[in-house]
Tab-separated table of C-alpha atoms in Angstrom:
chain	number	residue	atom	x	y	z
A	25	MET	CA	35.998	-44.140	62.117
A	26	PRO	CA	35.615	-44.702	58.352
A	27	ASP	CA	37.004	-42.137	55.956
A	28	LEU	CA	34.689	-39.577	54.568
A	29	GLU	CA	33.971	-39.641	50.830
A	30	PRO	CA	34.987	-36.643	48.669
A	31	ILE	CA	32.655	-33.686	49.270
A	32	GLY	CA	30.160	-33.211	46.613
A	33	SER	CA	27.819	-30.323	45.725
A	34	ASP	CA	24.920	-31.600	47.944
A	35	THR	CA	27.051	-33.091	50.749
A	36	VAL	CA	26.192	-32.235	54.319
A	37	LEU	CA	28.381	-33.309	57.315
A	38	ARG	CA	26.422	-33.884	60.551
A	39	PHE	CA	27.824	-34.111	63.986
A	40	GLY	CA	26.100	-33.728	67.228
A	41	ARG	CA	23.479	-31.107	66.823
A	42	PHE	CA	25.422	-29.320	63.995
A	43	GLU	CA	25.219	-29.600	60.174
A	44	LEU	CA	28.112	-28.398	58.137
A	45	HIS	CA	27.495	-27.395	54.452
A	46	PRO	CA	30.959	-27.263	52.792
A	47	GLN	CA	29.976	-25.960	49.447
A	48	ARG	CA	27.731	-23.226	50.950
A	49	ARG	CA	30.230	-22.542	53.678
A	50	LEU	CA	27.479	-22.664	56.245
A	51	LEU	CA	27.429	-24.116	59.812
A	52	LEU	CA	23.988	-24.818	61.367
A	53	ASP	CA	23.140	-25.293	65.011
A	54	GLY	CA	19.838	-27.005	64.416
A	55	ASP	CA	18.011	-24.505	62.178
A	56	ARG	CA	20.209	-21.502	63.334
A	57	PRO	CA	23.171	-20.424	61.275
A	58	LEU	CA	26.284	-19.794	63.349
A	59	PRO	CA	28.508	-16.690	62.784
A	60	ILE	CA	31.833	-18.089	61.931
A	61	GLY	CA	34.923	-16.436	60.266
A	62	ALA	CA	36.094	-17.494	56.924
A	63	ARG	CA	39.555	-18.868	58.212
A	64	ALA	CA	37.824	-20.642	61.181
A	65	LEU	CA	35.394	-22.351	58.781
A	66	ASP	CA	38.340	-23.520	56.601
A	67	ILE	CA	40.016	-25.021	59.559
A	68	LEU	CA	36.831	-26.761	60.707
A	69	LEU	CA	36.457	-28.300	57.222
A	70	VAL	CA	40.000	-29.680	57.302
A	71	LEU	CA	39.415	-31.271	60.789
A	72	VAL	CA	35.956	-32.518	60.024
A	73	GLU	CA	37.093	-34.261	56.793
A	74	SER	CA	39.725	-36.110	58.806
A	75	ALA	CA	37.476	-36.700	61.814
A	76	GLY	CA	39.113	-39.240	64.254
A	77	LYS	CA	42.568	-38.583	63.002
A	78	ILE	CA	45.293	-36.337	64.136
A	79	VAL	CA	45.976	-33.502	61.620
A	80	SER	CA	49.374	-31.742	62.160
A	81	LYS	CA	49.418	-27.991	62.694
A	82	GLU	CA	51.695	-27.777	59.720
A	83	ALA	CA	49.108	-29.633	57.559
A	84	ILE	CA	46.250	-27.351	58.577
A	85	ILE	CA	48.242	-24.149	58.021
A	86	ALA	CA	49.267	-25.568	54.557
A	87	ARG	CA	45.554	-26.158	53.700
A	88	VAL	CA	44.173	-22.937	55.129
A	89	TRP	CA	46.962	-20.520	54.244
A	90	PRO	CA	48.544	-22.293	51.217
A	91	LYS	CA	52.024	-21.060	50.292
A	92	THR	CA	51.885	-18.243	52.793
A	93	PHE	CA	53.919	-17.657	55.869
A	94	VAL	CA	51.576	-17.736	59.055
A	95	GLU	CA	52.624	-18.003	62.642
A	96	GLU	CA	51.179	-20.728	64.764
A	97	ILE	CA	49.391	-18.250	67.021
A	98	ASN	CA	47.066	-17.457	64.154
A	99	LEU	CA	45.893	-21.171	64.115
A	100	ARG	CA	45.525	-21.264	67.879
A	101	VAL	CA	43.260	-18.199	67.881
A	102	HIS	CA	40.951	-19.686	65.282
A	103	ILE	CA	40.875	-23.010	67.058
A	104	SER	CA	39.767	-21.289	70.324
A	105	ALA	CA	37.112	-19.319	68.469
A	106	LEU	CA	35.802	-22.713	67.017
A	107	ARG	CA	35.671	-24.271	70.447
A	108	ARG	CA	33.615	-21.364	71.821
A	109	VAL	CA	31.181	-21.717	68.960
A	110	LEU	CA	30.753	-25.444	69.092
A	111	GLY	CA	30.613	-25.799	72.985
A	112	VAL	CA	30.655	-29.130	74.736
A	113	CYS	CA	31.029	-32.363	72.623
A	114	PRO	CA	28.794	-35.334	73.710
A	115	GLN	CA	31.773	-37.618	73.371
A	116	SER	CA	34.433	-35.467	74.894
A	117	ARG	CA	34.969	-32.154	76.668
A	118	ASP	CA	35.718	-30.391	73.243
A	119	TYR	CA	34.911	-31.164	69.667
A	120	ILE	CA	38.529	-30.320	68.746
A	121	THR	CA	41.273	-31.809	70.984
A	122	ASN	CA	44.944	-30.796	71.127
A	123	VAL	CA	47.303	-33.760	70.883
A	124	ARG	CA	50.534	-32.549	72.284
A	125	GLN	CA	53.296	-31.878	69.813
A	126	ARG	CA	51.322	-33.781	67.097
A	127	GLY	CA	48.446	-31.567	66.164
A	128	TYR	CA	44.612	-31.395	66.428
A	129	SER	CA	41.816	-34.026	66.103
A	130	PHE	CA	38.043	-33.734	65.609
A	131	VAL	CA	36.667	-36.292	68.005
A	132	ALA	CA	33.030	-36.335	67.299
A	133	HIS	CA	31.265	-38.843	65.148
A	134	VAL	CA	30.638	-37.399	61.714
A	135	GLU	CA	27.831	-38.544	59.488
A	136	GLN	CA	27.780	-37.637	55.781
A	137	VAL	CA	24.299	-37.152	54.309
A	138	GLY	CA	23.268	-36.177	50.777
A	139	GLN	CA	20.226	-33.905	51.435
A	140	SER	CA	19.221	-31.528	54.127
A	141	LYS	CA	16.318	-29.279	55.227
A	142	THR	CA	18.338	-26.217	53.970
A	143	ASP	CA	18.256	-27.521	50.308
A	144	GLY	CA	16.150	-24.417	49.438
A	145	LEU	CA	19.086	-22.210	49.977
A	146	ALA	CA	20.671	-23.278	46.756
A	147	ALA	CA	17.663	-22.021	44.660
A	148	ALA	CA	17.505	-18.901	46.791
A	149	CYS	CA	21.172	-18.036	46.170
A	150	ASP	CA	22.645	-16.829	42.790
A	151	LEU	CA	26.080	-15.516	43.984
A	152	PRO	CA	28.704	-15.772	41.380
A	153	SER	CA	31.957	-17.599	42.449
A	154	ARG	CA	35.015	-15.747	43.350
A	155	PRO	CA	38.480	-16.897	44.545
A	156	VAL	CA	38.210	-18.240	48.092
A	157	ARG	CA	41.441	-16.462	49.270
A	158	ILE	CA	41.080	-12.885	50.236
A	159	GLU	CA	44.125	-11.158	51.721
A	160	GLY	CA	43.877	-8.683	54.667
A	161	ARG	CA	40.145	-8.426	54.866
A	162	ASP	CA	39.075	-10.997	57.404
A	163	ARG	CA	38.350	-8.658	60.214
A	164	LEU	CA	36.412	-6.304	57.961
A	165	ILE	CA	34.267	-9.048	56.517
A	166	GLU	CA	33.402	-10.420	59.868
A	167	ASP	CA	32.439	-6.809	61.061
A	168	LEU	CA	30.304	-6.262	58.058
A	169	SER	CA	28.610	-9.563	58.491
A	170	ARG	CA	27.570	-8.669	62.003
A	171	ARG	CA	26.492	-5.190	60.952
A	172	LEU	CA	24.096	-6.591	58.371
A	173	HIS	CA	21.894	-7.773	61.270
A	174	THR	CA	21.596	-4.257	62.638
A	175	ARG	CA	21.884	-2.146	59.568
A	176	ARG	CA	19.486	-2.358	56.731
A	177	HIS	CA	21.609	-0.839	54.055
A	178	ILE	CA	25.486	-0.975	53.775
A	179	THR	CA	27.382	0.404	50.975
A	180	LEU	CA	31.039	-0.459	50.341
A	181	ILE	CA	32.822	2.366	48.588
A	182	GLY	CA	36.463	2.764	47.219
A	183	PRO	CA	38.443	3.331	44.117
A	184	GLY	CA	38.151	0.937	41.282
A	185	GLY	CA	40.187	-2.234	41.682
A	186	VAL	CA	40.263	-2.082	45.486
A	187	GLY	CA	38.198	-5.239	45.826
A	188	LYS	CA	34.759	-4.073	46.683
A	189	THR	CA	32.940	-6.733	44.820
A	190	THR	CA	35.085	-9.548	46.131
A	191	VAL	CA	34.571	-8.389	49.780
A	192	ALA	CA	30.931	-7.967	49.324
A	193	LEU	CA	30.475	-11.414	47.869
A	194	ARG	CA	32.306	-12.981	50.740
A	195	VAL	CA	30.089	-11.071	53.218
A	196	ALA	CA	27.060	-12.220	51.201
A	197	GLN	CA	28.187	-15.890	51.260
A	198	GLN	CA	28.370	-15.580	55.066
A	199	GLN	CA	24.713	-14.660	55.161
A	200	LEU	CA	23.460	-17.869	53.614
A	201	GLY	CA	20.835	-19.344	55.934
A	202	TYR	CA	20.151	-16.092	57.843
A	203	PHE	CA	17.475	-14.971	55.346
A	204	ALA	CA	14.394	-17.149	54.793
A	205	ASP	CA	14.107	-16.061	51.145
A	206	GLY	CA	17.775	-16.143	50.297
A	207	VAL	CA	20.590	-13.947	48.984
A	208	ARG	CA	20.338	-12.348	45.570
A	209	PHE	CA	23.028	-10.645	43.383
A	210	ALA	CA	22.624	-8.100	40.723
A	211	ASP	CA	25.541	-6.637	38.715
A	212	LEU	CA	24.522	-3.322	37.346
A	213	ALA	CA	27.743	-2.493	35.472
A	214	THR	CA	26.218	-3.042	32.033
A	215	LEU	CA	23.024	-1.251	32.663
A	216	THR	CA	23.073	2.267	31.051
A	217	GLU	CA	19.438	3.483	31.509
A	218	PRO	CA	18.367	4.476	35.070
A	219	ALA	CA	14.747	3.955	34.010
A	220	GLN	CA	15.465	0.250	33.600
A	221	LEU	CA	16.867	-0.195	36.965
A	222	ALA	CA	13.773	-1.650	38.667
A	223	THR	CA	13.029	-4.084	35.737
A	224	THR	CA	16.711	-5.178	35.704
A	225	LEU	CA	16.777	-5.742	39.380
A	226	ALA	CA	13.558	-7.732	39.348
A	227	SER	CA	14.924	-9.928	36.559
A	228	GLU	CA	18.205	-10.531	38.464
A	229	MET	CA	16.132	-11.513	41.461
A	230	GLY	CA	14.096	-13.864	39.470
A	231	ILE	CA	10.920	-11.862	39.899
A	232	ALA	CA	8.757	-11.763	36.778
A	233	VAL	CA	7.094	-8.389	36.133
A	234	PRO	CA	3.788	-8.695	34.342
A	235	GLU	CA	3.363	-6.727	31.026
A	236	GLY	CA	2.099	-3.302	31.652
A	237	VAL	CA	2.749	-3.305	35.375
A	238	ASP	CA	5.160	-0.719	36.963
A	239	ALA	CA	8.359	-2.620	37.782
A	240	GLN	CA	9.219	-0.729	41.048
A	241	ALA	CA	5.605	-1.048	42.412
A	242	HIS	CA	5.645	-4.785	41.599
A	243	LEU	CA	9.034	-5.102	43.378
A	244	GLN	CA	7.762	-3.423	46.434
A	245	ALA	CA	4.557	-5.541	46.635
A	246	THR	CA	6.464	-8.824	46.000
A	247	LEU	CA	9.212	-8.014	48.645
A	248	ALA	CA	6.803	-6.679	51.242
A	249	ASN	CA	6.923	-9.879	53.409
A	250	ARG	CA	10.205	-11.325	52.207
A	251	GLN	CA	13.298	-11.744	54.335
A	252	MET	CA	16.135	-11.317	51.719
A	253	LEU	CA	19.571	-9.858	51.283
A	254	VAL	CA	20.140	-8.180	47.922
A	255	LEU	CA	23.701	-7.396	46.717
A	256	MET	CA	23.610	-4.523	44.244
A	257	ASP	CA	27.054	-4.360	42.520
A	258	ASN	CA	28.527	-1.388	40.716
A	259	CYS	CA	25.936	1.368	41.543
A	260	GLU	CA	28.154	4.391	40.868
A	261	HIS	CA	26.948	5.237	37.292
A	262	LEU	CA	23.332	4.956	38.443
A	263	VAL	CA	23.780	6.353	41.962
A	264	ASP	CA	20.644	8.524	42.011
A	265	ALA	CA	18.402	5.748	40.654
A	266	CYS	CA	19.966	3.235	42.943
A	267	ALA	CA	19.416	5.555	45.964
A	268	ALA	CA	15.792	6.156	45.086
A	269	LEU	CA	15.028	2.441	44.421
A	270	SER	CA	16.820	1.308	47.583
A	271	GLU	CA	14.786	3.688	49.823
A	272	ALA	CA	11.586	2.718	48.197
A	273	LEU	CA	12.206	-0.983	48.725
A	274	LEU	CA	13.550	-0.733	52.245
A	275	GLN	CA	10.399	1.277	53.182
A	276	ALA	CA	8.164	-1.360	51.759
A	277	ALA	CA	9.976	-4.429	52.974
A	278	SER	CA	10.958	-4.538	56.623
A	279	GLY	CA	12.716	-7.902	56.124
A	280	LEU	CA	14.953	-6.645	53.316
A	281	ARG	CA	18.666	-5.818	53.598
A	282	ILE	CA	20.659	-4.199	50.916
A	283	LEU	CA	24.470	-4.519	50.435
A	284	ALA	CA	25.773	-2.325	47.657
A	285	THR	CA	29.151	-1.556	46.185
A	286	SER	CA	29.825	1.743	44.552
A	287	ARG	CA	32.710	4.212	43.894
A	288	GLU	CA	30.413	6.777	45.645
A	289	ALA	CA	27.941	6.527	48.495
A	290	LEU	CA	24.246	6.295	47.667
A	291	ARG	CA	23.373	8.679	50.615
A	292	THR	CA	20.071	6.952	51.520
A	293	ALA	CA	18.420	7.532	54.858
A	294	GLU	CA	19.557	4.209	56.324
A	295	GLU	CA	22.875	3.812	54.543
A	296	TYR	CA	25.956	2.738	56.499
A	297	VAL	CA	29.083	3.693	54.375
A	298	GLN	CA	32.130	1.444	54.661
A	299	PRO	CA	35.173	2.770	52.790
A	300	LEU	CA	37.446	0.048	51.534
A	301	ALA	CA	41.143	0.974	51.647
A	302	PRO	CA	43.898	-0.594	49.588
A	303	LEU	CA	45.877	-3.401	51.191
A	304	GLU	CA	48.641	-2.529	53.565
A	305	ALA	CA	52.094	-2.599	51.948
A	306	PRO	CA	55.551	-2.212	53.385
A	307	PRO	CA	56.861	1.342	53.799
A	308	LEU	CA	59.391	2.394	51.114
A	309	GLY	CA	62.970	1.621	52.229
A	310	SER	CA	61.856	-0.586	55.168
A	311	HIS	CA	64.575	-3.209	54.633
A	312	LEU	CA	62.382	-6.115	55.556
A	313	ARG	CA	63.388	-9.778	55.911
A	314	LEU	CA	61.249	-12.350	54.051
A	315	ALA	CA	59.168	-13.413	57.017
A	316	ALA	CA	58.325	-9.847	58.013
A	317	ALA	CA	57.482	-8.848	54.374
A	318	LEU	CA	55.007	-11.763	54.146
A	319	ARG	CA	53.026	-10.253	57.014
A	320	TYR	CA	51.851	-7.501	54.695
A	321	PRO	CA	48.615	-8.368	52.718
A	322	ALA	CA	49.927	-6.632	49.601
A	323	VAL	CA	52.955	-8.771	49.470
A	324	LYS	CA	51.050	-11.901	50.241
A	325	LEU	CA	48.647	-11.157	47.421
A	326	PHE	CA	51.563	-10.600	44.925
A	327	VAL	CA	53.140	-13.962	45.967
A	328	ARG	CA	49.830	-15.790	45.629
A	329	ARG	CA	49.063	-14.376	42.259
A	330	ALA	CA	52.655	-15.047	41.067
A	331	ARG	CA	52.301	-18.685	42.059
A	332	ALA	CA	49.056	-18.952	40.287
A	333	ARG	CA	50.997	-17.942	37.058
A	334	GLN	CA	54.166	-19.846	37.871
A	335	ALA	CA	53.873	-22.932	40.082
A	336	ASP	CA	57.618	-22.853	40.910
A	337	PHE	CA	57.686	-19.195	41.923
A	338	ARG	CA	59.463	-18.509	45.348
A	339	LEU	CA	59.942	-15.180	46.967
A	340	LEU	CA	63.583	-14.999	47.819
A	341	GLU	CA	65.264	-12.866	50.509
A	342	SER	CA	67.030	-11.066	47.650
A	343	ASP	CA	63.742	-10.252	45.937
A	344	VAL	CA	62.003	-8.783	49.051
A	345	PRO	CA	63.138	-5.184	48.507
A	346	ARG	CA	61.807	-5.050	44.874
A	347	VAL	CA	58.524	-6.780	45.726
A	348	ALA	CA	58.125	-4.413	48.651
A	349	GLU	CA	58.768	-1.383	46.484
A	350	LEU	CA	56.441	-2.665	43.729
A	351	CYS	CA	53.512	-3.023	46.280
A	352	TRP	CA	54.233	0.333	47.709
A	353	ARG	CA	54.337	2.004	44.324
A	354	LEU	CA	51.168	0.334	43.346
A	355	ASP	CA	49.540	1.720	46.494
A	356	GLY	CA	48.537	-1.726	47.686
A	357	LEU	CA	45.748	-1.704	45.071
A	358	PRO	CA	44.716	-5.441	44.649
A	359	LEU	CA	43.987	-4.984	40.904
A	360	ALA	CA	47.239	-3.356	40.207
A	361	ILE	CA	49.076	-5.921	42.225
A	362	GLU	CA	47.484	-8.822	40.354
A	363	LEU	CA	48.188	-7.275	36.946
A	364	ALA	CA	51.755	-6.699	37.897
A	365	ALA	CA	52.195	-10.373	39.124
A	366	ALA	CA	50.864	-11.627	35.850
A	367	GLN	CA	53.817	-9.885	34.072
A	368	LEU	CA	56.233	-12.325	35.664
A	369	ASP	CA	55.441	-14.577	32.690
A	370	ALA	CA	57.249	-12.094	30.396
A	371	GLN	CA	59.741	-10.173	32.391
A	372	SER	CA	61.676	-9.676	35.671
A	373	LEU	CA	60.800	-7.705	38.773
A	374	ASP	CA	63.313	-5.043	37.566
A	375	GLY	CA	61.381	-4.810	34.330
A	376	ILE	CA	57.988	-4.438	35.999
A	377	LEU	CA	59.323	-1.748	38.211
A	378	ALA	CA	60.648	0.038	35.189
A	379	GLN	CA	57.170	0.219	33.670
A	380	LEU	CA	56.011	2.105	36.700
A	381	ASP	CA	58.132	5.138	35.758
A	382	ASN	CA	55.619	6.042	32.941
A	383	HIS	CA	51.841	5.514	32.349
A	384	SER	CA	52.332	2.383	30.180
A	385	TYR	CA	51.692	-0.025	33.103
A	386	LEU	CA	48.094	1.219	33.128
A	387	SER	CA	47.405	-0.725	30.005
A	388	LEU	CA	48.565	-4.110	31.372
A	389	LEU	CA	45.775	-6.680	30.791
A	390	GLY	CA	44.310	-9.049	33.242
A	391	ARG	CA	42.390	-12.367	32.926
A	392	ARG	CA	40.143	-12.760	29.883
A	393	SER	CA	37.220	-13.562	32.303
A	394	THR	CA	37.630	-10.303	34.125
A	395	PRO	CA	34.804	-7.653	33.550
A	396	ALA	CA	35.878	-5.041	30.929
A	397	ARG	CA	36.101	-2.249	33.532
A	398	HIS	CA	38.766	-4.349	35.469
A	399	ALA	CA	40.585	-5.699	32.388
A	400	SER	CA	43.381	-3.104	33.136
A	401	LEU	CA	44.036	-0.081	35.373
A	402	GLN	CA	43.321	2.060	32.385
A	403	ALA	CA	39.876	0.629	31.802
A	404	SER	CA	39.094	0.854	35.652
A	405	LEU	CA	40.066	4.563	35.702
A	406	GLU	CA	38.269	5.333	32.446
A	407	TRP	CA	35.120	3.997	34.051
A	408	SER	CA	35.381	6.524	36.797
A	409	TYR	CA	36.679	9.264	34.431
A	410	GLY	CA	33.454	8.813	32.409
A	411	LEU	CA	31.302	9.827	35.425
A	412	LEU	CA	33.030	13.297	35.573
A	413	SER	CA	31.985	16.579	34.057
A	414	ALA	CA	34.392	18.535	31.886
A	415	GLU	CA	35.198	20.794	34.830
A	416	GLU	CA	35.805	17.956	37.204
A	417	ARG	CA	38.158	16.290	34.667
A	418	ARG	CA	40.200	19.461	34.383
A	419	CYS	CA	40.468	19.672	38.149
A	420	LEU	CA	41.587	16.025	38.367
A	421	GLN	CA	44.295	16.846	35.821
A	422	GLY	CA	45.360	19.892	37.831
A	423	LEU	CA	45.513	17.958	41.139
A	424	ALA	CA	47.774	15.304	39.573
A	425	ARG	CA	50.497	17.884	39.784
A	426	CYS	CA	50.386	17.702	43.537
A	427	ASP	CA	52.455	15.382	45.664
A	428	THR	CA	51.108	12.103	46.940
A	429	TYR	CA	49.649	13.897	49.992
A	430	PHE	CA	48.553	17.521	49.681
A	431	THR	CA	46.837	20.115	51.705
A	432	VAL	CA	43.863	22.408	50.797
A	433	ALA	CA	46.304	25.241	50.136
A	434	ASP	CA	48.202	22.849	47.740
A	435	ALA	CA	45.111	22.062	45.962
A	436	GLN	CA	44.029	25.745	45.546
A	437	GLN	CA	47.551	26.558	44.149
A	438	ALA	CA	47.450	23.555	41.715
A	439	LEU	CA	43.896	24.593	40.490
A	440	ALA	CA	44.590	28.309	40.374
A	441	GLU	CA	45.005	28.294	36.565
A	442	VAL	CA	42.298	25.888	35.861
A	443	PRO	CA	39.655	27.865	33.865
A	444	VAL	CA	36.771	27.237	36.306
A	445	SER	CA	35.224	29.394	38.942
A	446	ALA	CA	36.221	29.123	42.651
A	447	THR	CA	32.795	27.683	43.381
A	448	ALA	CA	33.148	25.107	40.634
A	449	ARG	CA	36.653	24.085	41.891
A	450	CYS	CA	35.335	23.466	45.307
A	451	ALA	CA	32.549	21.370	43.983
A	452	ALA	CA	34.838	19.487	41.702
A	453	VAL	CA	37.178	18.510	44.531
A	454	ALA	CA	34.203	17.381	46.654
A	455	ARG	CA	33.060	15.289	43.723
A	456	LEU	CA	36.452	13.693	43.237
A	457	VAL	CA	36.455	12.835	46.939
A	458	ALA	CA	33.001	11.265	46.712
A	459	LEU	CA	34.003	9.196	43.737
A	460	SER	CA	37.112	7.822	45.505
A	461	LEU	CA	39.287	9.383	42.905
A	462	ILE	CA	41.112	11.305	45.685
A	463	GLY	CA	41.202	10.408	49.336
A	464	LEU	CA	40.544	12.606	52.352
A	465	ARG	CA	42.255	12.304	55.617
A	466	ARG	CA	42.157	14.278	58.800
A	467	ASP	CA	44.917	14.813	61.393
A	468	GLY	CA	43.405	16.787	64.226
A	469	GLU	CA	42.150	19.952	62.518
A	470	ALA	CA	44.393	19.507	59.530
A	471	VAL	CA	42.861	18.042	56.243
A	472	TYR	CA	45.004	16.314	53.796
A	473	TYR	CA	44.130	14.821	50.306
A	474	HIS	CA	45.633	11.728	48.832
A	475	MET	CA	45.785	10.517	45.204
A	476	LEU	CA	46.824	7.022	44.374
A	477	GLY	CA	49.797	6.602	42.000
A	478	CYS	CA	47.834	4.993	39.250
A	479	THR	CA	45.288	7.765	39.408
A	480	ARG	CA	47.967	10.391	39.219
A	481	ALA	CA	49.623	8.658	36.216
A	482	PHE	CA	46.257	8.356	34.391
A	483	ALA	CA	45.341	12.055	35.082
A	484	ARG	CA	48.731	13.303	33.903
A	485	HIS	CA	48.325	11.292	30.733
A	486	LYS	CA	44.874	12.850	30.140
A	487	ALA	CA	46.396	16.257	30.719
A	488	GLU	CA	49.115	15.530	28.132
A	489	GLU	CA	46.482	14.308	25.632
A	490	ALA	CA	44.445	17.534	26.225
A	491	THR	CA	47.557	19.732	25.657
A	492	LEU	CA	48.288	17.928	22.401
A	493	ALA	CA	44.733	18.215	21.195
A	494	SER	CA	44.787	21.957	21.912
A	495	ALA	CA	48.064	22.357	20.060
A	496	TRP	CA	46.700	20.715	16.902
A	497	GLN	CA	43.588	22.917	16.849
A	498	ILE	CA	43.478	25.239	13.900
A	499	PRO	CA	42.738	28.903	14.957
A	500	ALA	CA	39.478	30.099	13.615
A	501	LEU	CA	39.631	32.580	10.767
A	502	GLY	CA	38.559	35.990	11.742
């Protein structure tokens, strides 16, 4: 079988009754898109590109899980899933054969074509690119991809920097081909006027609103017969307007699906709320060996980002305790871990850990291409802080005196001296939970609150600033 040429932006690989669109990460069975996980698709691409040849298990793992420790059982699970999706091959029993002690081979004839009947997808999709690798989210992404076919509105919620946009974009990418009128993306972070939401959304969707025509009414009429997925990113500062517009559009367009990201739920009639938790990190003092530590998504993310900064970076056995502690103290928050890994250009692991003893690490800067609200932990937290009332800010500062996990009684004690009414304190705590600034957990009938370390450091710093400002105030003359 001749070697395939390098994959281009319009390349389609055809085998049997299937078409594989590498750039769009889409597998079609005739005209029907097939649900396939991100890792399984990566494996399929490796095998199809080397069709007719034997690809060793080590080579596949190196391509699909680069520079990450992965057990062979993970590869076998995804190969089995691929075989179930592809079914029987015309030339052989399976499209993917196992060559004992050598690896796997894709046995079907593969034809490379330049254009396909799904070319319209490119024009109907404006998703921004994001790094392909996402640690620890595969199962959630596949679950959300399935739910989008039964739920008309899904909102991903969680604290700033937890990866809501990245996960939502991957879910949206997996929907290419399922919606006749495509997938659209609208980043609402820079929009400040709720009254401009409908106009902005129409513009992001490529829908021209005639002068003098109500934008929302025009959107409803235009989308009435469309089959489309719309990803509305960063809704929290426009939550009421986003909720009202989402409900109006879903009522007008039966073929519309909305995937939203927000630090707080929109609370629409059809909304399915999916909280996004930080990545799992090793417990403090767990004394893990290297192989065991690399099974934690937080550690894998740190290593991957460190290697992106330093090509020769290697996680040594002697480094594991410090990296594990770092990931734990950063609460497994992806943004915090990425910012910490970037500091390896200038200092050691011990130096990075030392920064966590005060709030200075909140100001560490990320990539220049990063949106302003994610340029640092400080900026991310300021974004949420700006959504709070004065009373809610004082309550956040009061709760920062609690331990990592605290009870309702602990919260009441911490807020006892905050100069707000009991009713206002209850409302403030509920608002902080809604905005993902504190977490809520239940253990039977017991209720516990949880505050991330970076949020606590930020709130304590704000409390210090407020105390200093108060001390410098000149008493009014009387």
